[in-house]
PDB file of C-alpha atoms in Angstrom:
ATOM      1  CA  UNK H   1     110.110 130.204  93.799  1.00  0.00           C
ATOM      2  CA  UNK H   2     112.350 131.753  96.714  1.00  0.00           C
ATOM      3  CA  UNK H   3     110.100 130.260  99.160  1.00  0.00           C
ATOM      4  CA  UNK H   4     109.920 126.926  97.550  1.00  0.00           C
ATOM      5  CA  UNK H   5     113.418 126.454  97.080  1.00  0.00           C
ATOM      6  CA  UNK H   6     114.153 127.693 100.913  1.00  0.00           C
ATOM      7  CA  UNK H   7     112.221 125.105 101.933  1.00  0.00           C
ATOM      8  CA  UNK H   8     113.065 122.170  99.898  1.00  0.00           C
ATOM      9  CA  UNK H   9     117.230 123.481 100.479  1.00  0.00           C
ATOM     10  CA  UNK H  10     115.962 122.366 104.085  1.00  0.00           C
ATOM     11  CA  UNK H  11     114.447 119.220 103.558  1.00  0.00           C
ATOM     12  CA  UNK H  12     117.719 118.042 101.234  1.00  0.00           C
ATOM     13  CA  UNK H  13     119.794 119.654 104.185  1.00  0.00           C
ATOM     14  CA  UNK H  14     117.775 117.611 107.088  1.00  0.00           C
ATOM     15  CA  UNK H  15     117.576 114.281 104.905  1.00  0.00           C
ATOM     16  CA  UNK H  16     121.650 114.639 103.851  1.00  0.00           C
ATOM     17  CA  UNK H  17     122.064 115.185 108.351  1.00  0.00           C
ATOM     18  CA  UNK H  18     119.109 112.136 108.942  1.00  0.00           C
ATOM     19  CA  UNK H  19     121.818 109.906 106.179  1.00  0.00           C
ATOM     20  CA  UNK H  20     124.902 110.765 107.920  1.00  0.00           C
ATOM     21  CA  UNK H  21     123.523 109.834 111.248  1.00  0.00           C
ATOM     22  CA  UNK H  22     121.845 106.191 109.963  1.00  0.00           C
ATOM     23  CA  UNK H  23     125.161 105.490 108.099  1.00  0.00           C
ATOM     24  CA  UNK H  24     126.902 105.598 111.764  1.00  0.00           C
ATOM     25  CA  UNK H  25     124.725 102.305 112.650  1.00  0.00           C
ATOM     26  CA  UNK H  26     126.476 100.489 110.186  1.00  0.00           C
ATOM     27  CA  UNK H  27     128.979  97.906 110.770  1.00  0.00           C
ATOM     28  CA  UNK H  28     132.946  97.886 109.915  1.00  0.00           C
ATOM     29  CA  UNK H  29     134.068  95.967 107.046  1.00  0.00           C
ATOM     30  CA  UNK H  30     137.064  93.514 108.048  1.00  0.00           C
ATOM     31  CA  UNK H  31     139.996  93.823 106.826  1.00  0.00           C
ATOM     32  CA  UNK H  32     139.304  97.174 104.996  1.00  0.00           C
ATOM     33  CA  UNK H  33     140.202 101.338 106.259  1.00  0.00           C
ATOM     34  CA  UNK H  34     136.558 102.016 105.459  1.00  0.00           C
ATOM     35  CA  UNK H  35     133.447 100.460 106.346  1.00  0.00           C
ATOM     36  CA  UNK H  36     129.927 100.425 104.900  1.00  0.00           C
ATOM     37  CA  UNK H  37     129.050 104.087 105.978  1.00  0.00           C
ATOM     38  CA  UNK H  38     131.651 105.890 103.532  1.00  0.00           C
ATOM     39  CA  UNK H  39     130.143 106.323 100.183  1.00  0.00           C
ATOM     40  CA  UNK H  40     126.076 107.371 102.231  1.00  0.00           C
ATOM     41  CA  UNK H  41     128.135 109.286 104.344  1.00  0.00           C
ATOM     42  CA  UNK H  42     129.566 111.017 101.236  1.00  0.00           C
ATOM     43  CA  UNK H  43     126.871 111.066  99.230  1.00  0.00           C
ATOM     44  CA  UNK H  44     124.194 112.258 102.138  1.00  0.00           C
ATOM     45  CA  UNK H  45     127.376 115.623 102.542  1.00  0.00           C
ATOM     46  CA  UNK H  46     127.312 116.396  99.216  1.00  0.00           C
ATOM     47  CA  UNK H  47     123.221 116.449  99.531  1.00  0.00           C
ATOM     48  CA  UNK H  48     123.181 118.738 102.578  1.00  0.00           C
ATOM     49  CA  UNK H  49     125.809 120.847 101.462  1.00  0.00           C
ATOM     50  CA  UNK H  50     124.363 121.213  97.860  1.00  0.00           C
ATOM     51  CA  UNK H  51     120.347 122.063 100.205  1.00  0.00           C
ATOM     52  CA  UNK H  52     122.367 124.396 102.289  1.00  0.00           C
ATOM     53  CA  UNK H  53     123.566 126.008  99.533  1.00  0.00           C
ATOM     54  CA  UNK H  54     120.090 126.170  97.398  1.00  0.00           C
ATOM     55  CA  UNK H  55     118.992 127.631 101.015  1.00  0.00           C
ATOM     56  CA  UNK H  56     120.979 130.243 101.705  1.00  0.00           C
ATOM     57  CA  UNK H  57     121.006 131.444  97.863  1.00  0.00           C
ATOM     58  CA  UNK H  58     117.124 131.982  97.839  1.00  0.00           C
ATOM     59  CA  UNK H  59     117.454 133.673 101.137  1.00  0.00           C
ATOM     60  CA  UNK H  60     119.972 135.889  99.313  1.00  0.00           C
ATOM     61  CA  UNK H  61     117.369 136.453  95.620  1.00  0.00           C
ATOM     62  CA  UNK H  62     115.013 137.057  98.394  1.00  0.00           C
ATOM     63  CA  UNK H  63     116.821 139.967 100.169  1.00  0.00           C
ATOM     64  CA  UNK H  64     117.808 141.494  96.997  1.00  0.00           C
ATOM     65  CA  UNK H  65     113.942 141.297  95.335  1.00  0.00           C
ATOM     66  CA  UNK H  66     112.653 145.220  94.537  1.00  0.00           C
ATOM     67  CA  UNK H  67     109.327 145.973  96.253  1.00  0.00           C
ATOM     68  CA  UNK H  68     106.245 144.600  94.744  1.00  0.00           C
ATOM     69  CA  UNK H  69     107.782 142.180  93.205  1.00  0.00           C
ATOM     70  CA  UNK H  70     105.629 138.794  93.488  1.00  0.00           C
ATOM     71  CA  UNK H  71     108.185 136.386  92.964  1.00  0.00           C
ATOM     72  CA  UNK H  72     106.592 133.368  94.138  1.00  0.00           C
ATOM     73  CA  UNK H  73     104.791 133.843  90.753  1.00  0.00           C
ATOM     74  CA  UNK H  74     107.279 135.108  88.080  1.00  0.00           C
ATOM     75  CA  UNK H  75     108.936 131.676  87.190  1.00  0.00           C
ATOM     76  CA  UNK H  76     105.590 129.751  88.531  1.00  0.00           C
ATOM     77  CA  UNK H  77     104.313 126.749  85.952  1.00  0.00           C
ATOM     78  CA  UNK H  78     105.950 123.800  84.599  1.00  0.00           C
ATOM     79  CA  UNK H  79     104.789 122.840  80.909  1.00  0.00           C
ATOM     80  CA  UNK H  80     103.006 119.717  80.260  1.00  0.00           C
ATOM     81  CA  UNK H  81     107.035 119.063  78.181  1.00  0.00           C
ATOM     82  CA  UNK H  82     108.156 119.351  81.560  1.00  0.00           C
ATOM     83  CA  UNK H  83     105.617 117.320  83.230  1.00  0.00           C
ATOM     84  CA  UNK H  84     106.269 114.474  81.139  1.00  0.00           C
ATOM     85  CA  UNK H  85     109.818 114.793  81.527  1.00  0.00           C
ATOM     86  CA  UNK H  86     109.923 114.641  85.096  1.00  0.00           C
ATOM     87  CA  UNK H  87     107.651 111.344  84.508  1.00  0.00           C
ATOM     88  CA  UNK H  88     110.156 109.787  82.533  1.00  0.00           C
ATOM     89  CA  UNK H  89     112.758 110.427  84.906  1.00  0.00           C
ATOM     90  CA  UNK H  90     110.677 108.490  87.000  1.00  0.00           C
ATOM     91  CA  UNK H  91     109.904 105.369  84.647  1.00  0.00           C
ATOM     92  CA  UNK H  92     113.645 105.478  83.995  1.00  0.00           C
ATOM     93  CA  UNK H  93     114.800 104.757  87.654  1.00  0.00           C
ATOM     94  CA  UNK H  94     112.379 102.276  87.729  1.00  0.00           C
ATOM     95  CA  UNK H  95     113.088 100.544  85.296  1.00  0.00           C
ATOM     96  CA  UNK H  96     116.611 100.078  86.417  1.00  0.00           C
ATOM     97  CA  UNK H  97     114.871  98.912  89.843  1.00  0.00           C
ATOM     98  CA  UNK H  98     112.635  96.353  88.332  1.00  0.00           C
ATOM     99  CA  UNK H  99     115.104  94.701  85.371  1.00  0.00           C
ATOM    100  CA  UNK H 100     118.461  95.350  86.356  1.00  0.00           C
ATOM    101  CA  UNK H 101     119.030  92.273  88.205  1.00  0.00           C
ATOM    102  CA  UNK H 102     117.404  90.696  84.371  1.00  0.00           C
ATOM    103  CA  UNK H 103     119.515  92.841  82.137  1.00  0.00           C
ATOM    104  CA  UNK H 104     122.339  93.193  84.881  1.00  0.00           C
ATOM    105  CA  UNK H 105     123.760  96.724  85.703  1.00  0.00           C
ATOM    106  CA  UNK H 106     125.896  97.697  81.833  1.00  0.00           C
ATOM    107  CA  UNK H 107     122.564  97.050  80.113  1.00  0.00           C
ATOM    108  CA  UNK H 108     119.645  98.263  82.321  1.00  0.00           C
ATOM    109  CA  UNK H 109     122.151 101.373  83.782  1.00  0.00           C
ATOM    110  CA  UNK H 110     123.082 101.702  79.850  1.00  0.00           C
ATOM    111  CA  UNK H 111     119.611 102.326  78.584  1.00  0.00           C
ATOM    112  CA  UNK H 112     119.005 104.871  81.884  1.00  0.00           C
ATOM    113  CA  UNK H 113     121.753 107.009  81.206  1.00  0.00           C
ATOM    114  CA  UNK H 114     121.007 107.378  77.412  1.00  0.00           C
ATOM    115  CA  UNK H 115     117.250 107.907  77.589  1.00  0.00           C
ATOM    116  CA  UNK H 116     117.346 110.101  79.937  1.00  0.00           C
ATOM    117  CA  UNK H 117     120.411 112.539  77.997  1.00  0.00           C
ATOM    118  CA  UNK H 118     117.744 111.719  75.015  1.00  0.00           C
ATOM    119  CA  UNK H 119     115.300 112.960  77.163  1.00  0.00           C
ATOM    120  CA  UNK H 120     117.393 116.410  77.718  1.00  0.00           C
ATOM    121  CA  UNK H 121     118.113 117.061  74.046  1.00  0.00           C
ATOM    122  CA  UNK H 122     121.829 115.235  74.191  1.00  0.00           C
ATOM    123  CA  UNK H 123     123.298 114.126  70.468  1.00  0.00           C
ATOM    124  CA  UNK H 124     122.713 110.496  70.233  1.00  0.00           C
ATOM    125  CA  UNK H 125     126.452 109.654  70.188  1.00  0.00           C
ATOM    126  CA  UNK H 126     127.321 111.999  73.047  1.00  0.00           C
ATOM    127  CA  UNK H 127     124.415 109.716  75.172  1.00  0.00           C
ATOM    128  CA  UNK H 128     126.365 106.633  74.134  1.00  0.00           C
ATOM    129  CA  UNK H 129     129.827 108.336  75.101  1.00  0.00           C
ATOM    130  CA  UNK H 130     129.116 109.798  78.593  1.00  0.00           C
ATOM    131  CA  UNK H 131     127.113 106.607  79.338  1.00  0.00           C
ATOM    132  CA  UNK H 132     129.752 104.186  78.788  1.00  0.00           C
ATOM    133  CA  UNK H 133     132.058 106.492  80.877  1.00  0.00           C
ATOM    134  CA  UNK H 134     130.127 106.876  83.574  1.00  0.00           C
ATOM    135  CA  UNK H 135     129.298 102.988  83.444  1.00  0.00           C
ATOM    136  CA  UNK H 136     132.965 102.344  83.339  1.00  0.00           C
ATOM    137  CA  UNK H 137     133.756 104.219  86.188  1.00  0.00           C
ATOM    138  CA  UNK H 138     130.706 103.762  88.703  1.00  0.00           C
ATOM    139  CA  UNK H 139     131.455 100.230  88.030  1.00  0.00           C
ATOM    140  CA  UNK H 140     135.151 100.519  89.030  1.00  0.00           C
ATOM    141  CA  UNK H 141     134.676 102.155  92.070  1.00  0.00           C
ATOM    142  CA  UNK H 142     132.124  99.715  93.076  1.00  0.00           C
ATOM    143  CA  UNK H 143     133.365  96.538  92.087  1.00  0.00           C
ATOM    144  CA  UNK H 144     136.811  97.290  92.193  1.00  0.00           C
ATOM    145  CA  UNK H 145     137.662  99.718  94.842  1.00  0.00           C
ATOM    146  CA  UNK H 146     134.914  98.823  97.168  1.00  0.00           C
ATOM    147  CA  UNK H 147     134.185  95.778  96.333  1.00  0.00           C
ATOM    148  CA  UNK H 148     130.346  96.080  96.219  1.00  0.00           C
ATOM    149  CA  UNK H 149     128.601  93.541  93.618  1.00  0.00           C
ATOM    150  CA  UNK H 150     126.307  94.757  90.809  1.00  0.00           C
ATOM    151  CA  UNK H 151     123.397  92.615  89.284  1.00  0.00           C
ATOM    152  CA  UNK H 152     125.161  90.699  86.971  1.00  0.00           C
ATOM    153  CA  UNK H 153     121.894  89.588  84.868  1.00  0.00           C
ATOM    154  CA  UNK H 154     120.608  86.716  83.730  1.00  0.00           C
ATOM    155  CA  UNK H 155     119.927  86.812  80.287  1.00  0.00           C
ATOM    156  CA  UNK H 156     123.467  88.063  79.507  1.00  0.00           C
ATOM    157  CA  UNK H 157     125.468  87.945  82.553  1.00  0.00           C
ATOM    158  CA  UNK H 158     128.324  90.257  82.019  1.00  0.00           C
TER     159      UNK H 158
END
């Protein structure tokens, strides 16, 4: 697990740096203090920082493991339920990509967030409450602050 954490951490860091470099080519928005690159750079910086943190923690953990302990296999093995939850998460993301234009951001993201939290064992009322808060916050951030349109939907246009 330690070796894979180091590799995944470095991949995430390289991916974050690549997005930061690519975002520098995004055009400026006329009349705005910030351009189209602001949000991608912030997200990619967080990704790169988390990748570095994961890799360094794995390196520290590797240095403190006693001799003879098989670190690579001590935590290996994903249960069938874990595989199912992972595939369900991918299915939820695909659902949003495929149906957000028809359903609209609010309904599609609500279904994805509530569904994802229910997979993780969150109580239904907590999942709905957190989803509503997250949907409102993301909507305000993108639509109001950054003026990025989110899908309105054709079935029930919000």
